[in-house]
JSON list of C-alpha atoms in Angstrom, two decimals:
[
{"chain": "A", "resi": 75, "resn": "MET", "atom": "CA", "xyz": [-0.45, -20.48, 4.34]},
{"chain": "A", "resi": 76, "resn": "THR", "atom": "CA", "xyz": [-0.09, -17.07, 5.95]},
{"chain": "A", "resi": 77, "resn": "MET", "atom": "CA", "xyz": [1.67, -14.47, 3.81]},
{"chain": "A", "resi": 78, "resn": "THR", "atom": "CA", "xyz": [4.35, -12.30, 5.33]},
{"chain": "A", "resi": 79, "resn": "LEU", "atom": "CA", "xyz": [4.34, -8.58, 4.72]},
{"chain": "A", "resi": 80, "resn": "LEU", "atom": "CA", "xyz": [7.22, -9.01, 2.28]},
{"chain": "A", "resi": 81, "resn": "ASP", "atom": "CA", "xyz": [5.26, -11.72, 0.43]},
{"chain": "A", "resi": 82, "resn": "ILE", "atom": "CA", "xyz": [2.34, -9.32, 0.12]},
{"chain": "A", "resi": 83, "resn": "MET", "atom": "CA", "xyz": [4.54, -6.49, -1.14]},
{"chain": "A", "resi": 84, "resn": "ARG", "atom": "CA", "xyz": [6.04, -8.74, -3.81]},
{"chain": "A", "resi": 85, "resn": "THR", "atom": "CA", "xyz": [2.65, -9.93, -5.04]},
{"chain": "A", "resi": 86, "resn": "SER", "atom": "CA", "xyz": [1.78, -6.70, -6.87]},
{"chain": "A", "resi": 87, "resn": "ALA", "atom": "CA", "xyz": [4.19, -4.29, -8.55]},
{"chain": "A", "resi": 88, "resn": "VAL", "atom": "CA", "xyz": [1.83, -1.48, -7.60]},
{"chain": "A", "resi": 89, "resn": "ILE", "atom": "CA", "xyz": [-0.39, -1.24, -4.54]},
{"chain": "A", "resi": 90, "resn": "PRO", "atom": "CA", "xyz": [-3.28, 1.09, -5.35]},
{"chain": "A", "resi": 91, "resn": "VAL", "atom": "CA", "xyz": [-4.12, 3.61, -2.65]},
{"chain": "A", "resi": 92, "resn": "ILE", "atom": "CA", "xyz": [-7.92, 3.54, -2.56]},
{"chain": "A", "resi": 93, "resn": "ALA", "atom": "CA", "xyz": [-10.37, 5.99, -1.03]},
{"chain": "A", "resi": 94, "resn": "ILE", "atom": "CA", "xyz": [-14.00, 4.84, -1.25]},
{"chain": "A", "resi": 95, "resn": "ASP", "atom": "CA", "xyz": [-16.60, 7.62, -1.39]},
{"chain": "A", "resi": 96, "resn": "GLU", "atom": "CA", "xyz": [-19.57, 5.40, -2.24]},
{"chain": "A", "resi": 97, "resn": "PRO", "atom": "CA", "xyz": [-19.97, 1.94, -0.65]},
{"chain": "A", "resi": 98, "resn": "GLU", "atom": "CA", "xyz": [-21.41, 0.39, -3.81]},
{"chain": "A", "resi": 99, "resn": "HIS", "atom": "CA", "xyz": [-18.15, 1.04, -5.66]},
{"chain": "A", "resi": 100, "resn": "ALA", "atom": "CA", "xyz": [-16.04, -1.18, -3.39]},
{"chain": "A", "resi": 101, "resn": "VAL", "atom": "CA", "xyz": [-16.71, -4.63, -4.84]},
{"chain": "A", "resi": 102, "resn": "PRO", "atom": "CA", "xyz": [-16.69, -3.77, -8.57]},
{"chain": "A", "resi": 103, "resn": "LEU", "atom": "CA", "xyz": [-13.52, -1.73, -8.06]},
{"chain": "A", "resi": 104, "resn": "ALA", "atom": "CA", "xyz": [-11.78, -4.64, -6.34]},
{"chain": "A", "resi": 105, "resn": "ARG", "atom": "CA", "xyz": [-12.91, -7.03, -9.06]},
{"chain": "A", "resi": 106, "resn": "ALA", "atom": "CA", "xyz": [-11.64, -4.68, -11.78]},
{"chain": "A", "resi": 107, "resn": "LEU", "atom": "CA", "xyz": [-8.21, -4.38, -10.17]},
{"chain": "A", "resi": 108, "resn": "VAL", "atom": "CA", "xyz": [-7.86, -8.12, -9.57]},
{"chain": "A", "resi": 109, "resn": "ALA", "atom": "CA", "xyz": [-8.93, -8.81, -13.17]},
{"chain": "A", "resi": 110, "resn": "GLY", "atom": "CA", "xyz": [-6.02, -6.63, -14.27]},
{"chain": "A", "resi": 111, "resn": "GLY", "atom": "CA", "xyz": [-3.51, -8.52, -12.16]},
{"chain": "A", "resi": 112, "resn": "ILE", "atom": "CA", "xyz": [-3.37, -6.14, -9.18]},
{"chain": "A", "resi": 113, "resn": "ARG", "atom": "CA", "xyz": [-4.37, -8.21, -6.15]},
{"chain": "A", "resi": 114, "resn": "VAL", "atom": "CA", "xyz": [-3.00, -6.19, -3.22]},
{"chain": "A", "resi": 115, "resn": "LEU", "atom": "CA", "xyz": [-5.36, -3.34, -2.36]},
{"chain": "A", "resi": 116, "resn": "GLU", "atom": "CA", "xyz": [-4.78, -0.63, 0.23]},
{"chain": "A", "resi": 117, "resn": "VAL", "atom": "CA", "xyz": [-8.09, 0.84, 1.35]},
{"chain": "A", "resi": 118, "resn": "THR", "atom": "CA", "xyz": [-7.53, 4.06, 3.24]},
{"chain": "A", "resi": 119, "resn": "LEU", "atom": "CA", "xyz": [-9.47, 5.32, 6.23]},
{"chain": "A", "resi": 120, "resn": "ARG", "atom": "CA", "xyz": [-9.68, 8.78, 4.67]},
{"chain": "A", "resi": 121, "resn": "THR", "atom": "CA", "xyz": [-13.43, 8.38, 4.17]},
{"chain": "A", "resi": 122, "resn": "LYS", "atom": "CA", "xyz": [-16.14, 7.12, 6.49]},
{"chain": "A", "resi": 123, "resn": "HIS", "atom": "CA", "xyz": [-16.68, 4.10, 4.25]},
{"chain": "A", "resi": 124, "resn": "GLY", "atom": "CA", "xyz": [-13.16, 2.69, 4.69]},
{"chain": "A", "resi": 125, "resn": "LEU", "atom": "CA", "xyz": [-13.92, -0.16, 7.10]},
{"chain": "A", "resi": 126, "resn": "GLY", "atom": "CA", "xyz": [-17.07, -1.18, 5.22]},
{"chain": "A", "resi": 127, "resn": "ALA", "atom": "CA", "xyz": [-15.12, -1.21, 1.96]},
{"chain": "A", "resi": 128, "resn": "ILE", "atom": "CA", "xyz": [-12.42, -3.40, 3.50]},
{"chain": "A", "resi": 129, "resn": "LYS", "atom": "CA", "xyz": [-15.03, -5.91, 4.62]},
{"chain": "A", "resi": 130, "resn": "ALA", "atom": "CA", "xyz": [-16.69, -6.00, 1.20]},
{"chain": "A", "resi": 131, "resn": "MET", "atom": "CA", "xyz": [-13.46, -6.15, -0.80]},
{"chain": "A", "resi": 132, "resn": "SER", "atom": "CA", "xyz": [-12.05, -8.91, 1.40]},
{"chain": "A", "resi": 133, "resn": "GLU", "atom": "CA", "xyz": [-14.72, -11.21, 0.02]},
{"chain": "A", "resi": 134, "resn": "VAL", "atom": "CA", "xyz": [-13.62, -10.66, -3.59]},
{"chain": "A", "resi": 135, "resn": "GLU", "atom": "CA", "xyz": [-11.78, -13.73, -4.84]},
{"chain": "A", "resi": 136, "resn": "GLY", "atom": "CA", "xyz": [-8.07, -13.12, -5.27]},
{"chain": "A", "resi": 137, "resn": "ALA", "atom": "CA", "xyz": [-8.01, -9.80, -3.41]},
{"chain": "A", "resi": 138, "resn": "ILE", "atom": "CA", "xyz": [-5.48, -9.20, -0.62]},
{"chain": "A", "resi": 139, "resn": "VAL", "atom": "CA", "xyz": [-6.88, -6.25, 1.28]},
{"chain": "A", "resi": 140, "resn": "GLY", "atom": "CA", "xyz": [-5.04, -3.98, 3.65]},
{"chain": "A", "resi": 141, "resn": "VAL", "atom": "CA", "xyz": [-5.90, -0.80, 5.51]},
{"chain": "A", "resi": 142, "resn": "GLY", "atom": "CA", "xyz": [-4.20, 2.51, 4.86]},
{"chain": "A", "resi": 143, "resn": "THR", "atom": "CA", "xyz": [-3.88, 5.83, 6.67]},
{"chain": "A", "resi": 144, "resn": "LEU", "atom": "CA", "xyz": [-3.65, 4.21, 10.10]},
{"chain": "A", "resi": 145, "resn": "THR", "atom": "CA", "xyz": [-3.06, 7.11, 12.48]},
{"chain": "A", "resi": 146, "resn": "GLN", "atom": "CA", "xyz": [-4.86, 6.04, 15.68]},
{"chain": "A", "resi": 147, "resn": "PRO", "atom": "CA", "xyz": [-4.18, 2.94, 17.80]},
{"chain": "A", "resi": 148, "resn": "ASP", "atom": "CA", "xyz": [-7.84, 1.85, 17.94]},
{"chain": "A", "resi": 149, "resn": "GLU", "atom": "CA", "xyz": [-8.00, 1.61, 14.14]},
{"chain": "A", "resi": 150, "resn": "PHE", "atom": "CA", "xyz": [-5.78, -1.48, 14.02]},
{"chain": "A", "resi": 151, "resn": "ALA", "atom": "CA", "xyz": [-8.14, -3.97, 15.66]},
{"chain": "A", "resi": 152, "resn": "ALA", "atom": "CA", "xyz": [-11.15, -2.50, 13.86]},
{"chain": "A", "resi": 153, "resn": "ALA", "atom": "CA", "xyz": [-9.46, -2.90, 10.48]},
{"chain": "A", "resi": 154, "resn": "ARG", "atom": "CA", "xyz": [-8.28, -6.42, 11.32]},
{"chain": "A", "resi": 155, "resn": "ASP", "atom": "CA", "xyz": [-11.81, -7.39, 12.34]},
{"chain": "A", "resi": 156, "resn": "ALA", "atom": "CA", "xyz": [-13.12, -5.96, 9.05]},
{"chain": "A", "resi": 157, "resn": "GLY", "atom": "CA", "xyz": [-10.83, -8.29, 7.12]},
{"chain": "A", "resi": 158, "resn": "ALA", "atom": "CA", "xyz": [-7.61, -6.35, 6.57]},
{"chain": "A", "resi": 159, "resn": "VAL", "atom": "CA", "xyz": [-4.52, -8.56, 6.47]},
{"chain": "A", "resi": 160, "resn": "PHE", "atom": "CA", "xyz": [-1.95, -5.76, 6.61]},
{"chain": "A", "resi": 161, "resn": "GLY", "atom": "CA", "xyz": [-1.80, -2.11, 7.61]},
{"chain": "A", "resi": 162, "resn": "VAL", "atom": "CA", "xyz": [-0.11, 1.00, 6.25]},
{"chain": "A", "resi": 163, "resn": "SER", "atom": "CA", "xyz": [0.58, 4.20, 8.17]},
{"chain": "A", "resi": 164, "resn": "PRO", "atom": "CA", "xyz": [1.97, 7.58, 7.05]},
{"chain": "A", "resi": 165, "resn": "GLY", "atom": "CA", "xyz": [4.37, 7.60, 9.99]},
{"chain": "A", "resi": 166, "resn": "LEU", "atom": "CA", "xyz": [5.37, 5.65, 13.09]},
{"chain": "A", "resi": 167, "resn": "THR", "atom": "CA", "xyz": [4.82, 6.42, 16.78]},
{"chain": "A", "resi": 168, "resn": "PRO", "atom": "CA", "xyz": [5.21, 4.36, 19.97]},
{"chain": "A", "resi": 169, "resn": "ALA", "atom": "CA", "xyz": [1.41, 4.08, 20.23]},
{"chain": "A", "resi": 170, "resn": "LEU", "atom": "CA", "xyz": [1.13, 2.72, 16.68]},
{"chain": "A", "resi": 171, "resn": "ILE", "atom": "CA", "xyz": [3.93, 0.22, 17.32]},
{"chain": "A", "resi": 172, "resn": "ALA", "atom": "CA", "xyz": [2.09, -1.05, 20.40]},
{"chain": "A", "resi": 173, "resn": "ALA", "atom": "CA", "xyz": [-1.22, -1.26, 18.51]},
{"chain": "A", "resi": 174, "resn": "ALA", "atom": "CA", "xyz": [0.38, -3.18, 15.67]},
{"chain": "A", "resi": 175, "resn": "LYS", "atom": "CA", "xyz": [1.87, -5.71, 18.07]},
{"chain": "A", "resi": 176, "resn": "SER", "atom": "CA", "xyz": [-1.30, -6.16, 20.11]},
{"chain": "A", "resi": 177, "resn": "SER", "atom": "CA", "xyz": [-3.55, -6.48, 17.05]},
{"chain": "A", "resi": 178, "resn": "GLY", "atom": "CA", "xyz": [-1.24, -8.82, 15.19]},
{"chain": "A", "resi": 179, "resn": "LEU", "atom": "CA", "xyz": [-1.75, -6.77, 12.03]},
{"chain": "A", "resi": 180, "resn": "PRO", "atom": "CA", "xyz": [1.50, -6.58, 10.00]},
{"chain": "A", "resi": 181, "resn": "LEU", "atom": "CA", "xyz": [2.38, -2.90, 9.62]},
{"chain": "A", "resi": 182, "resn": "LEU", "atom": "CA", "xyz": [4.10, -1.09, 6.77]},
{"chain": "A", "resi": 183, "resn": "PRO", "atom": "CA", "xyz": [5.01, 2.20, 8.47]},
{"chain": "A", "resi": 184, "resn": "GLY", "atom": "CA", "xyz": [5.82, 5.43, 6.70]},
{"chain": "A", "resi": 185, "resn": "VAL", "atom": "CA", "xyz": [9.29, 6.96, 7.02]},
{"chain": "A", "resi": 186, "resn": "MET", "atom": "CA", "xyz": [10.95, 9.92, 5.31]},
{"chain": "A", "resi": 187, "resn": "THR", "atom": "CA", "xyz": [14.47, 10.37, 6.68]},
{"chain": "A", "resi": 188, "resn": "PRO", "atom": "CA", "xyz": [17.46, 8.12, 7.42]},
{"chain": "A", "resi": 189, "resn": "SER", "atom": "CA", "xyz": [16.92, 8.62, 11.15]},
{"chain": "A", "resi": 190, "resn": "GLU", "atom": "CA", "xyz": [13.28, 7.55, 10.87]},
{"chain": "A", "resi": 191, "resn": "ILE", "atom": "CA", "xyz": [14.32, 4.50, 8.86]},
{"chain": "A", "resi": 192, "resn": "MET", "atom": "CA", "xyz": [16.87, 3.54, 11.52]},
{"chain": "A", "resi": 193, "resn": "ALA", "atom": "CA", "xyz": [14.39, 4.11, 14.34]},
{"chain": "A", "resi": 194, "resn": "ALA", "atom": "CA", "xyz": [11.81, 1.88, 12.64]},
{"chain": "A", "resi": 195, "resn": "ARG", "atom": "CA", "xyz": [14.49, -0.73, 12.00]},
{"chain": "A", "resi": 196, "resn": "GLU", "atom": "CA", "xyz": [15.42, -0.73, 15.70]},
{"chain": "A", "resi": 197, "resn": "GLN", "atom": "CA", "xyz": [11.78, -1.61, 16.45]},
{"chain": "A", "resi": 198, "resn": "GLY", "atom": "CA", "xyz": [11.96, -4.63, 14.16]},
{"chain": "A", "resi": 199, "resn": "PHE", "atom": "CA", "xyz": [10.48, -3.15, 11.00]},
{"chain": "A", "resi": 200, "resn": "ARG", "atom": "CA", "xyz": [12.35, -4.23, 7.87]},
{"chain": "A", "resi": 201, "resn": "GLN", "atom": "CA", "xyz": [9.62, -3.33, 5.36]},
{"chain": "A", "resi": 202, "resn": "LEU", "atom": "CA", "xyz": [8.90, 0.39, 5.20]},
{"chain": "A", "resi": 203, "resn": "LYS", "atom": "CA", "xyz": [6.93, 2.89, 3.17]},
{"chain": "A", "resi": 204, "resn": "LEU", "atom": "CA", "xyz": [9.01, 5.84, 1.97]},
{"chain": "A", "resi": 205, "resn": "PHE", "atom": "CA", "xyz": [6.46, 8.66, 2.22]},
{"chain": "A", "resi": 206, "resn": "PRO", "atom": "CA", "xyz": [6.07, 11.06, 0.61]},
{"chain": "A", "resi": 207, "resn": "ALA", "atom": "CA", "xyz": [8.49, 9.37, -1.76]},
{"chain": "A", "resi": 208, "resn": "VAL", "atom": "CA", "xyz": [9.21, 12.05, -4.34]},
{"chain": "A", "resi": 209, "resn": "PRO", "atom": "CA", "xyz": [9.54, 14.96, -1.87]},
{"chain": "A", "resi": 210, "resn": "ALA", "atom": "CA", "xyz": [11.73, 12.69, 0.30]},
{"chain": "A", "resi": 211, "resn": "GLY", "atom": "CA", "xyz": [14.25, 12.31, -2.50]},
{"chain": "A", "resi": 212, "resn": "GLY", "atom": "CA", "xyz": [12.74, 9.57, -4.65]},
{"chain": "A", "resi": 213, "resn": "VAL", "atom": "CA", "xyz": [15.03, 7.21, -6.53]},
{"chain": "A", "resi": 214, "resn": "GLY", "atom": "CA", "xyz": [18.18, 9.04, -5.39]},
{"chain": "A", "resi": 215, "resn": "MET", "atom": "CA", "xyz": [17.22, 8.74, -1.72]},
{"chain": "A", "resi": 216, "resn": "LEU", "atom": "CA", "xyz": [16.45, 5.02, -2.03]},
{"chain": "A", "resi": 217, "resn": "ASN", "atom": "CA", "xyz": [19.72, 4.38, -3.86]},
{"chain": "A", "resi": 218, "resn": "ALA", "atom": "CA", "xyz": [21.67, 6.23, -1.18]},
{"chain": "A", "resi": 219, "resn": "ILE", "atom": "CA", "xyz": [20.03, 4.50, 1.78]},
{"chain": "A", "resi": 220, "resn": "GLY", "atom": "CA", "xyz": [20.53, 1.06, 0.22]},
{"chain": "A", "resi": 221, "resn": "GLY", "atom": "CA", "xyz": [24.24, 1.16, 1.02]},
{"chain": "A", "resi": 222, "resn": "PRO", "atom": "CA", "xyz": [24.18, 1.62, 4.81]},
{"chain": "A", "resi": 223, "resn": "LEU", "atom": "CA", "xyz": [20.83, -0.16, 5.33]},
{"chain": "A", "resi": 224, "resn": "PRO", "atom": "CA", "xyz": [20.71, -3.00, 2.79]},
{"chain": "A", "resi": 225, "resn": "ASP", "atom": "CA", "xyz": [18.30, -5.16, 4.82]},
{"chain": "A", "resi": 226, "resn": "VAL", "atom": "CA", "xyz": [15.39, -2.71, 4.52]},
{"chain": "A", "resi": 227, "resn": "THR", "atom": "CA", "xyz": [12.83, -3.10, 1.72]},
{"chain": "A", "resi": 228, "resn": "PHE", "atom": "CA", "xyz": [10.63, -0.22, 0.63]},
{"chain": "A", "resi": 229, "resn": "CYS", "atom": "CA", "xyz": [7.26, 0.56, -0.87]},
{"chain": "A", "resi": 230, "resn": "PRO", "atom": "CA", "xyz": [7.74, 4.17, -1.97]},
{"chain": "A", "resi": 231, "resn": "THR", "atom": "CA", "xyz": [4.45, 6.09, -2.13]},
{"chain": "A", "resi": 232, "resn": "GLY", "atom": "CA", "xyz": [3.62, 9.69, -2.90]},
{"chain": "A", "resi": 233, "resn": "GLY", "atom": "CA", "xyz": [4.13, 11.49, -6.19]},
{"chain": "A", "resi": 234, "resn": "ILE", "atom": "CA", "xyz": [4.78, 8.32, -8.21]},
{"chain": "A", "resi": 235, "resn": "SER", "atom": "CA", "xyz": [3.04, 7.93, -11.57]},
{"chain": "A", "resi": 236, "resn": "GLN", "atom": "CA", "xyz": [2.75, 5.24, -14.21]},
{"chain": "A", "resi": 237, "resn": "ASP", "atom": "CA", "xyz": [5.56, 6.98, -16.09]},
{"chain": "A", "resi": 238, "resn": "THR", "atom": "CA", "xyz": [7.99, 6.96, -13.15]},
{"chain": "A", "resi": 239, "resn": "ALA", "atom": "CA", "xyz": [7.04, 3.75, -11.33]},
{"chain": "A", "resi": 240, "resn": "SER", "atom": "CA", "xyz": [9.45, 1.54, -13.30]},
{"chain": "A", "resi": 241, "resn": "GLN", "atom": "CA", "xyz": [12.40, 3.69, -12.16]},
{"chain": "A", "resi": 242, "resn": "PHE", "atom": "CA", "xyz": [11.56, 2.84, -8.54]},
{"chain": "A", "resi": 243, "resn": "LEU", "atom": "CA", "xyz": [10.79, -0.82, -9.24]},
{"chain": "A", "resi": 244, "resn": "ALA", "atom": "CA", "xyz": [14.22, -1.26, -10.81]},
{"chain": "A", "resi": 245, "resn": "LEU", "atom": "CA", "xyz": [15.89, -0.62, -7.43]},
{"chain": "A", "resi": 246, "resn": "LYS", "atom": "CA", "xyz": [17.09, -3.60, -5.39]},
{"chain": "A", "resi": 247, "resn": "ASN", "atom": "CA", "xyz": [15.53, -2.30, -2.18]},
{"chain": "A", "resi": 248, "resn": "VAL", "atom": "CA", "xyz": [12.06, -1.65, -3.66]},
{"chain": "A", "resi": 249, "resn": "ALA", "atom": "CA", "xyz": [9.48, -4.46, -3.65]},
{"chain": "A", "resi": 250, "resn": "CYS", "atom": "CA", "xyz": [6.54, -2.43, -4.94]},
{"chain": "A", "resi": 251, "resn": "VAL", "atom": "CA", "xyz": [5.25, 1.13, -5.20]},
{"chain": "A", "resi": 252, "resn": "GLY", "atom": "CA", "xyz": [2.07, 2.75, -3.97]},
{"chain": "A", "resi": 253, "resn": "GLY", "atom": "CA", "xyz": [-0.02, 4.86, -6.28]},
{"chain": "A", "resi": 254, "resn": "SER", "atom": "CA", "xyz": [-3.41, 6.42, -6.76]},
{"chain": "A", "resi": 255, "resn": "TRP", "atom": "CA", "xyz": [-3.34, 6.57, -10.56]},
{"chain": "A", "resi": 256, "resn": "LEU", "atom": "CA", "xyz": [-4.92, 3.10, -10.83]},
{"chain": "A", "resi": 257, "resn": "THR", "atom": "CA", "xyz": [-8.18, 4.35, -9.35]},
{"chain": "A", "resi": 258, "resn": "PRO", "atom": "CA", "xyz": [-9.11, 7.65, -11.05]},
{"chain": "A", "resi": 259, "resn": "LYS", "atom": "CA", "xyz": [-12.07, 9.27, -9.33]},
{"chain": "A", "resi": 260, "resn": "ASP", "atom": "CA", "xyz": [-13.83, 10.00, -12.63]},
{"chain": "A", "resi": 261, "resn": "ALA", "atom": "CA", "xyz": [-13.58, 6.36, -13.73]},
{"chain": "A", "resi": 262, "resn": "ILE", "atom": "CA", "xyz": [-14.96, 5.13, -10.40]},
{"chain": "A", "resi": 263, "resn": "ALA", "atom": "CA", "xyz": [-17.80, 7.66, -10.46]},
{"chain": "A", "resi": 264, "resn": "ALA", "atom": "CA", "xyz": [-18.72, 6.62, -14.00]},
{"chain": "A", "resi": 265, "resn": "GLY", "atom": "CA", "xyz": [-18.46, 2.93, -13.22]},
{"chain": "A", "resi": 266, "resn": "ASP", "atom": "CA", "xyz": [-15.85, 2.56, -15.94]},
{"chain": "A", "resi": 267, "resn": "TRP", "atom": "CA", "xyz": [-14.40, -0.65, -14.53]},
{"chain": "A", "resi": 268, "resn": "GLN", "atom": "CA", "xyz": [-12.81, -1.67, -17.82]},
{"chain": "A", "resi": 269, "resn": "ARG", "atom": "CA", "xyz": [-10.63, 1.45, -17.73]},
{"chain": "A", "resi": 270, "resn": "ILE", "atom": "CA", "xyz": [-9.46, 0.50, -14.26]},
{"chain": "A", "resi": 271, "resn": "THR", "atom": "CA", "xyz": [-8.74, -3.07, -15.36]},
{"chain": "A", "resi": 272, "resn": "ASP", "atom": "CA", "xyz": [-6.69, -1.71, -18.27]},
{"chain": "A", "resi": 273, "resn": "LEU", "atom": "CA", "xyz": [-4.72, 0.53, -15.91]},
{"chain": "A", "resi": 274, "resn": "ALA", "atom": "CA", "xyz": [-4.16, -2.45, -13.61]},
{"chain": "A", "resi": 275, "resn": "LYS", "atom": "CA", "xyz": [-2.89, -4.59, -16.50]},
{"chain": "A", "resi": 276, "resn": "ALA", "atom": "CA", "xyz": [-0.41, -1.88, -17.46]},
{"chain": "A", "resi": 277, "resn": "ALA", "atom": "CA", "xyz": [0.74, -1.55, -13.84]},
{"chain": "A", "resi": 278, "resn": "SER", "atom": "CA", "xyz": [1.11, -5.29, -13.29]},
{"chain": "A", "resi": 279, "resn": "GLY", "atom": "CA", "xyz": [3.53, -5.43, -16.20]},
{"chain": "A", "resi": 280, "resn": "LEU", "atom": "CA", "xyz": [5.81, -2.67, -14.90]},
{"chain": "A", "resi": 281, "resn": "ARG", "atom": "CA", "xyz": [8.09, -5.00, -12.96]},
{"chain": "A", "resi": 282, "resn": "SER", "atom": "CA", "xyz": [9.20, -6.76, -16.15]},
{"chain": "A", "resi": 283, "resn": "ILE", "atom": "CA", "xyz": [10.12, -3.56, -17.99]}
]
């Protein structure tokens, strides 16, 4: 059964934003996150190992792997072919809309203002990433936009921490949050996978708080 983008967003309370610097870290990192209950993984294209990491992580049992930092149209098909089942972009342009449609890769586009939200909605996008979430107004912004645009569901990302995530997750129009605190660079470098599993366990329980 194919999962919709909304299904994917509701699978994990937190979607970790992952940048892989060393290819050998990809699989153990994915296993550590899944072991902690975080199955949806956003692997960014911020490093040259992004596509390789997506391919490797996609083979980890239980992992639902997407591609992040999509900024160029040709990245969509390449990420899909590597195994990504959804995409995330920091913004939305006509070229990215066309690439998403032609590749068939479900896209979670970044928006920051009410006008951007409405423009994305006009193009058929009902699941959006508020980015950067805290500078954009955070919880107050999401509360305010929920009135006039109740059919839009968000994954706020940017400036959210373990301490503040539950405030966002309590909102009706938030399905999940994005965060980088689940994958500390020092823990990855040290191969401290248990620490990452512990962080994932704490994050997976945030929705019930």
